[in-house]
Amino acid sequence: TLDLSVWTAGQTGEENTNFFTEAQIWSAGVSGGWVLTGERGSSWRRGNLEYAFDLMPVFETWGNQRVHGGGLDPVILRWNFTAHTSRISSYLELAGGAVITSSNLPPGNTSSFNFTPKGGGGIYLWTRRRQSFDIGFRWAHISNANLGVNNPEFNGVQLRLGYHWYK
Protein backbone atom coordinates (compact mmCIF):
# COMPACT_ATOMS: atom_id res chain seq x y z
CA THR A 1 0.00 0.00 0.00
CA LEU A 2 1.25 3.48 -0.91
CA ASP A 3 0.66 6.24 1.69
CA LEU A 4 0.85 9.88 0.49
CA SER A 5 0.22 12.76 2.90
CA VAL A 6 0.54 16.46 3.61
CA TRP A 7 1.24 17.64 7.15
CA THR A 8 1.98 20.56 9.44
CA ALA A 9 3.51 20.49 12.92
CA GLY A 10 4.12 22.79 15.86
CA GLN A 11 6.75 22.23 18.54
CA THR A 12 7.65 23.84 21.81
CA GLY A 13 10.79 23.06 23.75
CA GLU A 14 13.96 24.10 25.47
CA GLU A 15 17.38 25.08 24.15
CA ASN A 16 19.26 26.56 27.10
CA THR A 17 16.98 27.15 30.09
CA ASN A 18 15.13 23.83 30.63
CA PHE A 19 11.78 25.61 30.11
CA PHE A 20 9.57 23.99 27.45
CA THR A 21 8.25 27.40 26.44
CA GLU A 22 11.69 28.75 25.50
CA ALA A 23 11.61 28.06 21.73
CA GLN A 24 8.94 27.18 19.20
CA ILE A 25 9.13 25.60 15.73
CA TRP A 26 6.55 25.39 12.95
CA SER A 27 7.14 23.02 10.05
CA ALA A 28 5.17 21.65 7.12
CA GLY A 29 5.72 19.23 4.29
CA VAL A 30 4.77 16.13 2.36
CA SER A 31 5.31 12.47 3.13
CA GLY A 32 5.42 9.23 1.20
CA GLY A 33 5.31 5.74 2.62
CA TRP A 34 4.97 2.05 1.81
CA VAL A 35 3.48 -0.69 3.96
CA LEU A 36 6.22 -3.34 4.05
CA THR A 37 4.48 -6.23 5.78
CA GLY A 38 1.11 -7.86 6.07
CA GLU A 39 -0.57 -7.94 9.45
CA ARG A 40 1.59 -9.43 12.19
CA GLY A 41 1.06 -10.07 15.88
CA SER A 42 -2.04 -10.76 17.89
CA SER A 43 -4.49 -8.95 20.10
CA TRP A 44 -3.85 -5.20 20.55
CA ARG A 45 -0.30 -5.52 19.07
CA ARG A 46 -1.61 -6.66 15.66
CA GLY A 47 -0.49 -4.39 12.85
CA ASN A 48 1.85 -3.78 9.94
CA LEU A 49 5.20 -2.08 9.43
CA GLU A 50 5.45 0.98 7.19
CA TYR A 51 8.54 2.76 5.87
CA ALA A 52 8.06 6.47 5.09
CA PHE A 53 9.99 9.67 4.43
CA ASP A 54 9.22 13.38 4.90
CA LEU A 55 10.20 16.35 2.77
CA MET A 56 10.03 19.52 4.86
CA PRO A 57 10.28 22.76 2.83
CA VAL A 58 8.91 24.83 5.73
CA PHE A 59 10.87 25.12 8.99
CA GLU A 60 10.49 28.29 11.08
CA THR A 61 11.69 28.99 14.64
CA TRP A 62 10.99 31.77 17.09
CA GLY A 63 11.58 32.33 20.77
CA ASN A 64 15.35 32.61 21.23
CA GLN A 65 15.82 33.55 17.58
CA ARG A 66 14.02 33.74 14.24
CA VAL A 67 15.43 31.13 11.80
CA HIS A 68 14.04 29.49 8.69
CA GLY A 69 15.13 26.44 6.74
CA GLY A 70 14.08 23.04 5.43
CA GLY A 71 14.73 19.41 6.03
CA LEU A 72 14.32 15.76 5.24
CA ASP A 73 13.44 12.71 7.31
CA PRO A 74 14.67 9.86 5.07
CA VAL A 75 13.86 7.17 7.64
CA ILE A 76 10.49 6.84 9.35
CA LEU A 77 9.51 3.42 10.71
CA ARG A 78 5.85 3.27 11.70
CA TRP A 79 3.88 0.44 13.29
CA ASN A 80 0.24 0.81 12.22
CA PHE A 81 -2.03 -0.97 14.68
CA THR A 82 -4.84 -2.73 12.83
CA ALA A 83 -6.99 -3.62 15.83
CA HIS A 84 -9.29 -0.60 15.69
CA THR A 85 -12.80 0.66 15.42
CA SER A 86 -14.24 1.36 11.99
CA ARG A 87 -13.25 5.05 12.25
CA ILE A 88 -10.12 5.19 14.46
CA SER A 89 -6.75 3.38 14.47
CA SER A 90 -3.39 4.16 16.06
CA TYR A 91 0.33 4.04 15.30
CA LEU A 92 3.80 4.35 16.87
CA GLU A 93 6.83 5.65 14.99
CA LEU A 94 10.54 6.46 15.10
CA ALA A 95 12.06 8.95 12.64
CA GLY A 96 15.45 10.36 11.81
CA GLY A 97 16.63 13.09 9.51
CA ALA A 98 18.24 16.50 9.25
CA VAL A 99 17.42 20.18 8.95
CA ILE A 100 19.41 22.99 7.33
CA THR A 101 18.70 26.52 8.60
CA SER A 102 19.58 30.10 7.65
CA SER A 103 21.77 30.49 10.74
CA ASN A 104 23.10 28.41 13.59
CA LEU A 105 20.48 26.50 15.57
CA PRO A 106 20.44 26.74 18.59
CA PRO A 107 22.13 30.17 18.60
CA GLY A 108 25.84 30.49 19.26
CA ASN A 109 28.91 28.81 17.79
CA THR A 110 26.99 25.69 16.73
CA SER A 111 25.90 24.64 13.23
CA SER A 112 23.26 25.42 10.60
CA PHE A 113 23.08 21.65 9.84
CA ASN A 114 21.42 19.56 12.55
CA PHE A 115 20.11 16.04 13.01
CA THR A 116 16.46 15.52 13.98
CA PRO A 117 15.53 12.23 15.68
CA LYS A 118 11.86 11.93 16.72
CA GLY A 119 9.63 9.34 18.33
CA GLY A 120 5.96 9.17 19.20
CA GLY A 121 2.58 8.06 18.03
CA GLY A 122 -0.86 9.12 17.05
CA ILE A 123 -4.24 8.21 15.72
CA TYR A 124 -5.79 8.03 12.29
CA LEU A 125 -9.36 9.29 11.98
CA TRP A 126 -10.70 7.56 8.87
CA THR A 127 -12.69 10.01 6.74
CA ARG A 128 -13.22 7.75 3.70
CA ARG A 129 -12.31 4.21 2.71
CA ARG A 130 -8.71 5.09 1.70
CA GLN A 131 -8.25 8.49 3.37
CA SER A 132 -7.53 9.55 6.93
CA PHE A 133 -6.83 12.56 9.11
CA ASP A 134 -3.78 12.07 11.35
CA ILE A 135 -3.18 13.56 14.81
CA GLY A 136 0.29 12.75 16.15
CA PHE A 137 2.30 13.63 19.24
CA ARG A 138 6.10 13.25 19.26
CA TRP A 139 9.20 13.93 21.26
CA ALA A 140 11.67 15.84 19.04
CA HIS A 141 15.41 16.46 19.39
CA ILE A 142 17.63 18.74 17.29
CA SER A 143 21.42 18.81 17.61
CA ASN A 144 24.51 18.96 15.41
CA ALA A 145 26.22 15.78 16.74
CA ASN A 146 29.39 17.81 17.43
CA LEU A 147 29.69 19.27 13.90
CA GLY A 148 29.98 22.73 15.48
CA VAL A 149 32.36 23.91 18.18
CA ASN A 150 29.50 23.46 20.66
CA ASN A 151 26.65 20.95 20.59
CA PRO A 152 23.66 22.51 22.35
CA GLU A 153 20.31 20.93 21.66
CA PHE A 154 16.63 21.57 21.27
CA ASN A 155 14.36 19.10 23.06
CA GLY A 156 10.64 19.48 22.75
CA VAL A 157 7.24 18.07 22.09
CA GLN A 158 5.53 18.21 18.72
CA LEU A 159 1.88 18.14 17.69
CA ARG A 160 1.48 17.08 14.07
CA LEU A 161 -1.63 17.16 11.88
CA GLY A 162 -1.78 15.44 8.52
CA TYR A 163 -4.05 14.09 5.82
CA HIS A 164 -3.34 10.74 4.10
CA TRP A 165 -4.35 9.21 0.78
CA TYR A 166 -3.72 5.47 0.36
CA LYS A 167 -3.29 3.80 -3.03
PDB file of C-alpha atoms in Angstrom:
ATOM      1  CA  THR A   1       0.000   0.000   0.000  1.00  0.00           C
ATOM      2  CA  LEU A   2       1.254   3.475  -0.912  1.00  0.00           C
ATOM      3  CA  ASP A   3       0.663   6.242   1.685  1.00  0.00           C
ATOM      4  CA  LEU A   4       0.845   9.883   0.495  1.00  0.00           C
ATOM      5  CA  SER A   5       0.218  12.756   2.901  1.00  0.00           C
ATOM      6  CA  VAL A   6       0.545  16.461   3.612  1.00  0.00           C
ATOM      7  CA  TRP A   7       1.237  17.644   7.152  1.00  0.00           C
ATOM      8  CA  THR A   8       1.981  20.557   9.437  1.00  0.00           C
ATOM      9  CA  ALA A   9       3.510  20.489  12.920  1.00  0.00           C
ATOM     10  CA  GLY A  10       4.125  22.792  15.864  1.00  0.00           C
ATOM     11  CA  GLN A  11       6.754  22.231  18.544  1.00  0.00           C
ATOM     12  CA  THR A  12       7.648  23.841  21.811  1.00  0.00           C
ATOM     13  CA  GLY A  13      10.788  23.057  23.747  1.00  0.00           C
ATOM     14  CA  GLU A  14      13.959  24.103  25.473  1.00  0.00           C
ATOM     15  CA  GLU A  15      17.377  25.078  24.155  1.00  0.00           C
ATOM     16  CA  ASN A  16      19.264  26.563  27.100  1.00  0.00           C
ATOM     17  CA  THR A  17      16.984  27.145  30.088  1.00  0.00           C
ATOM     18  CA  ASN A  18      15.127  23.833  30.635  1.00  0.00           C
ATOM     19  CA  PHE A  19      11.784  25.613  30.106  1.00  0.00           C
ATOM     20  CA  PHE A  20       9.571  23.989  27.454  1.00  0.00           C
ATOM     21  CA  THR A  21       8.252  27.405  26.439  1.00  0.00           C
ATOM     22  CA  GLU A  22      11.686  28.746  25.495  1.00  0.00           C
ATOM     23  CA  ALA A  23      11.613  28.062  21.730  1.00  0.00           C
ATOM     24  CA  GLN A  24       8.938  27.177  19.196  1.00  0.00           C
ATOM     25  CA  ILE A  25       9.126  25.598  15.731  1.00  0.00           C
ATOM     26  CA  TRP A  26       6.548  25.393  12.951  1.00  0.00           C
ATOM     27  CA  SER A  27       7.140  23.015  10.051  1.00  0.00           C
ATOM     28  CA  ALA A  28       5.171  21.646   7.116  1.00  0.00           C
ATOM     29  CA  GLY A  29       5.722  19.229   4.285  1.00  0.00           C
ATOM     30  CA  VAL A  30       4.771  16.127   2.361  1.00  0.00           C
ATOM     31  CA  SER A  31       5.308  12.470   3.129  1.00  0.00           C
ATOM     32  CA  GLY A  32       5.422   9.227   1.202  1.00  0.00           C
ATOM     33  CA  GLY A  33       5.312   5.737   2.623  1.00  0.00           C
ATOM     34  CA  TRP A  34       4.975   2.052   1.811  1.00  0.00           C
ATOM     35  CA  VAL A  35       3.484  -0.686   3.959  1.00  0.00           C
ATOM     36  CA  LEU A  36       6.222  -3.337   4.052  1.00  0.00           C
ATOM     37  CA  THR A  37       4.484  -6.233   5.779  1.00  0.00           C
ATOM     38  CA  GLY A  38       1.113  -7.857   6.071  1.00  0.00           C
ATOM     39  CA  GLU A  39      -0.573  -7.944   9.446  1.00  0.00           C
ATOM     40  CA  ARG A  40       1.588  -9.434  12.193  1.00  0.00           C
ATOM     41  CA  GLY A  41       1.061 -10.070  15.884  1.00  0.00           C
ATOM     42  CA  SER A  42      -2.041 -10.762  17.890  1.00  0.00           C
ATOM     43  CA  SER A  43      -4.492  -8.948  20.095  1.00  0.00           C
ATOM     44  CA  TRP A  44      -3.846  -5.198  20.549  1.00  0.00           C
ATOM     45  CA  ARG A  45      -0.303  -5.516  19.068  1.00  0.00           C
ATOM     46  CA  ARG A  46      -1.607  -6.660  15.662  1.00  0.00           C
ATOM     47  CA  GLY A  47      -0.486  -4.392  12.846  1.00  0.00           C
ATOM     48  CA  ASN A  48       1.847  -3.776   9.940  1.00  0.00           C
ATOM     49  CA  LEU A  49       5.199  -2.083   9.428  1.00  0.00           C
ATOM     50  CA  GLU A  50       5.449   0.981   7.192  1.00  0.00           C
ATOM     51  CA  TYR A  51       8.542   2.759   5.871  1.00  0.00           C
ATOM     52  CA  ALA A  52       8.056   6.467   5.093  1.00  0.00           C
ATOM     53  CA  PHE A  53       9.989   9.673   4.433  1.00  0.00           C
ATOM     54  CA  ASP A  54       9.218  13.378   4.899  1.00  0.00           C
ATOM     55  CA  LEU A  55      10.202  16.354   2.766  1.00  0.00           C
ATOM     56  CA  MET A  56      10.030  19.523   4.864  1.00  0.00           C
ATOM     57  CA  PRO A  57      10.284  22.755   2.828  1.00  0.00           C
ATOM     58  CA  VAL A  58       8.912  24.831   5.731  1.00  0.00           C
ATOM     59  CA  PHE A  59      10.869  25.116   8.992  1.00  0.00           C
ATOM     60  CA  GLU A  60      10.494  28.293  11.081  1.00  0.00           C
ATOM     61  CA  THR A  61      11.688  28.988  14.636  1.00  0.00           C
ATOM     62  CA  TRP A  62      10.987  31.765  17.093  1.00  0.00           C
ATOM     63  CA  GLY A  63      11.577  32.329  20.768  1.00  0.00           C
ATOM     64  CA  ASN A  64      15.349  32.613  21.228  1.00  0.00           C
ATOM     65  CA  GLN A  65      15.820  33.547  17.576  1.00  0.00           C
ATOM     66  CA  ARG A  66      14.024  33.735  14.240  1.00  0.00           C
ATOM     67  CA  VAL A  67      15.432  31.135  11.803  1.00  0.00           C
ATOM     68  CA  HIS A  68      14.041  29.492   8.685  1.00  0.00           C
ATOM     69  CA  GLY A  69      15.125  26.436   6.737  1.00  0.00           C
ATOM     70  CA  GLY A  70      14.077  23.043   5.428  1.00  0.00           C
ATOM     71  CA  GLY A  71      14.729  19.413   6.032  1.00  0.00           C
ATOM     72  CA  LEU A  72      14.324  15.764   5.235  1.00  0.00           C
ATOM     73  CA  ASP A  73      13.441  12.708   7.311  1.00  0.00           C
ATOM     74  CA  PRO A  74      14.668   9.858   5.065  1.00  0.00           C
ATOM     75  CA  VAL A  75      13.864   7.172   7.640  1.00  0.00           C
ATOM     76  CA  ILE A  76      10.487   6.837   9.348  1.00  0.00           C
ATOM     77  CA  LEU A  77       9.508   3.422  10.707  1.00  0.00           C
ATOM     78  CA  ARG A  78       5.850   3.267  11.695  1.00  0.00           C
ATOM     79  CA  TRP A  79       3.876   0.440  13.293  1.00  0.00           C
ATOM     80  CA  ASN A  80       0.240   0.812  12.224  1.00  0.00           C
ATOM     81  CA  PHE A  81      -2.031  -0.975  14.679  1.00  0.00           C
ATOM     82  CA  THR A  82      -4.840  -2.731  12.826  1.00  0.00           C
ATOM     83  CA  ALA A  83      -6.994  -3.616  15.831  1.00  0.00           C
ATOM     84  CA  HIS A  84      -9.292  -0.601  15.689  1.00  0.00           C
ATOM     85  CA  THR A  85     -12.803   0.660  15.419  1.00  0.00           C
ATOM     86  CA  SER A  86     -14.241   1.363  11.986  1.00  0.00           C
ATOM     87  CA  ARG A  87     -13.246   5.055  12.249  1.00  0.00           C
ATOM     88  CA  ILE A  88     -10.118   5.188  14.460  1.00  0.00           C
ATOM     89  CA  SER A  89      -6.755   3.383  14.467  1.00  0.00           C
ATOM     90  CA  SER A  90      -3.388   4.165  16.062  1.00  0.00           C
ATOM     91  CA  TYR A  91       0.334   4.045  15.298  1.00  0.00           C
ATOM     92  CA  LEU A  92       3.799   4.351  16.868  1.00  0.00           C
ATOM     93  CA  GLU A  93       6.827   5.650  14.986  1.00  0.00           C
ATOM     94  CA  LEU A  94      10.538   6.460  15.100  1.00  0.00           C
ATOM     95  CA  ALA A  95      12.062   8.947  12.641  1.00  0.00           C
ATOM     96  CA  GLY A  96      15.454  10.361  11.812  1.00  0.00           C
ATOM     97  CA  GLY A  97      16.635  13.090   9.509  1.00  0.00           C
ATOM     98  CA  ALA A  98      18.237  16.497   9.247  1.00  0.00           C
ATOM     99  CA  VAL A  99      17.415  20.180   8.950  1.00  0.00           C
ATOM    100  CA  ILE A 100      19.408  22.994   7.330  1.00  0.00           C
ATOM    101  CA  THR A 101      18.705  26.524   8.599  1.00  0.00           C
ATOM    102  CA  SER A 102      19.576  30.099   7.646  1.00  0.00           C
ATOM    103  CA  SER A 103      21.768  30.493  10.740  1.00  0.00           C
ATOM    104  CA  ASN A 104      23.101  28.407  13.591  1.00  0.00           C
ATOM    105  CA  LEU A 105      20.484  26.502  15.573  1.00  0.00           C
ATOM    106  CA  PRO A 106      20.440  26.736  18.593  1.00  0.00           C
ATOM    107  CA  PRO A 107      22.132  30.171  18.596  1.00  0.00           C
ATOM    108  CA  GLY A 108      25.838  30.487  19.260  1.00  0.00           C
ATOM    109  CA  ASN A 109      28.905  28.810  17.790  1.00  0.00           C
ATOM    110  CA  THR A 110      26.995  25.695  16.734  1.00  0.00           C
ATOM    111  CA  SER A 111      25.899  24.643  13.232  1.00  0.00           C
ATOM    112  CA  SER A 112      23.264  25.417  10.600  1.00  0.00           C
ATOM    113  CA  PHE A 113      23.082  21.652   9.839  1.00  0.00           C
ATOM    114  CA  ASN A 114      21.417  19.564  12.547  1.00  0.00           C
ATOM    115  CA  PHE A 115      20.114  16.036  13.013  1.00  0.00           C
ATOM    116  CA  THR A 116      16.465  15.521  13.983  1.00  0.00           C
ATOM    117  CA  PRO A 117      15.526  12.232  15.680  1.00  0.00           C
ATOM    118  CA  LYS A 118      11.857  11.930  16.719  1.00  0.00           C
ATOM    119  CA  GLY A 119       9.634   9.343  18.328  1.00  0.00           C
ATOM    120  CA  GLY A 120       5.963   9.168  19.201  1.00  0.00           C
ATOM    121  CA  GLY A 121       2.580   8.064  18.035  1.00  0.00           C
ATOM    122  CA  GLY A 122      -0.858   9.125  17.053  1.00  0.00           C
ATOM    123  CA  ILE A 123      -4.241   8.215  15.717  1.00  0.00           C
ATOM    124  CA  TYR A 124      -5.793   8.029  12.286  1.00  0.00           C
ATOM    125  CA  LEU A 125      -9.359   9.285  11.980  1.00  0.00           C
ATOM    126  CA  TRP A 126     -10.703   7.557   8.866  1.00  0.00           C
ATOM    127  CA  THR A 127     -12.692  10.006   6.736  1.00  0.00           C
ATOM    128  CA  ARG A 128     -13.222   7.748   3.701  1.00  0.00           C
ATOM    129  CA  ARG A 129     -12.314   4.208   2.709  1.00  0.00           C
ATOM    130  CA  ARG A 130      -8.709   5.086   1.701  1.00  0.00           C
ATOM    131  CA  GLN A 131      -8.252   8.494   3.369  1.00  0.00           C
ATOM    132  CA  SER A 132      -7.530   9.549   6.934  1.00  0.00           C
ATOM    133  CA  PHE A 133      -6.829  12.558   9.113  1.00  0.00           C
ATOM    134  CA  ASP A 134      -3.784  12.067  11.354  1.00  0.00           C
ATOM    135  CA  ILE A 135      -3.175  13.562  14.807  1.00  0.00           C
ATOM    136  CA  GLY A 136       0.295  12.749  16.146  1.00  0.00           C
ATOM    137  CA  PHE A 137       2.303  13.633  19.244  1.00  0.00           C
ATOM    138  CA  ARG A 138       6.097  13.251  19.258  1.00  0.00           C
ATOM    139  CA  TRP A 139       9.205  13.931  21.264  1.00  0.00           C
ATOM    140  CA  ALA A 140      11.671  15.844  19.044  1.00  0.00           C
ATOM    141  CA  HIS A 141      15.406  16.465  19.390  1.00  0.00           C
ATOM    142  CA  ILE A 142      17.629  18.744  17.293  1.00  0.00           C
ATOM    143  CA  SER A 143      21.421  18.813  17.609  1.00  0.00           C
ATOM    144  CA  ASN A 144      24.510  18.962  15.412  1.00  0.00           C
ATOM    145  CA  ALA A 145      26.216  15.784  16.740  1.00  0.00           C
ATOM    146  CA  ASN A 146      29.389  17.815  17.431  1.00  0.00           C
ATOM    147  CA  LEU A 147      29.687  19.268  13.898  1.00  0.00           C
ATOM    148  CA  GLY A 148      29.984  22.728  15.478  1.00  0.00           C
ATOM    149  CA  VAL A 149      32.358  23.910  18.178  1.00  0.00           C
ATOM    150  CA  ASN A 150      29.497  23.460  20.663  1.00  0.00           C
ATOM    151  CA  ASN A 151      26.649  20.948  20.587  1.00  0.00           C
ATOM    152  CA  PRO A 152      23.657  22.510  22.348  1.00  0.00           C
ATOM    153  CA  GLU A 153      20.315  20.929  21.660  1.00  0.00           C
ATOM    154  CA  PHE A 154      16.631  21.566  21.269  1.00  0.00           C
ATOM    155  CA  ASN A 155      14.364  19.103  23.064  1.00  0.00           C
ATOM    156  CA  GLY A 156      10.642  19.483  22.753  1.00  0.00           C
ATOM    157  CA  VAL A 157       7.240  18.069  22.091  1.00  0.00           C
ATOM    158  CA  GLN A 158       5.533  18.212  18.716  1.00  0.00           C
ATOM    159  CA  LEU A 159       1.878  18.142  17.691  1.00  0.00           C
ATOM    160  CA  ARG A 160       1.481  17.080  14.072  1.00  0.00           C
ATOM    161  CA  LEU A 161      -1.633  17.164  11.879  1.00  0.00           C
ATOM    162  CA  GLY A 162      -1.784  15.439   8.522  1.00  0.00           C
ATOM    163  CA  TYR A 163      -4.047  14.092   5.822  1.00  0.00           C
ATOM    164  CA  HIS A 164      -3.340  10.741   4.104  1.00  0.00           C
ATOM    165  CA  TRP A 165      -4.348   9.214   0.778  1.00  0.00           C
ATOM    166  CA  TYR A 166      -3.725   5.467   0.356  1.00  0.00           C
ATOM    167  CA  LYS A 167      -3.286   3.805  -3.026  1.00  0.00           C
TER     168      LYS A 167
END
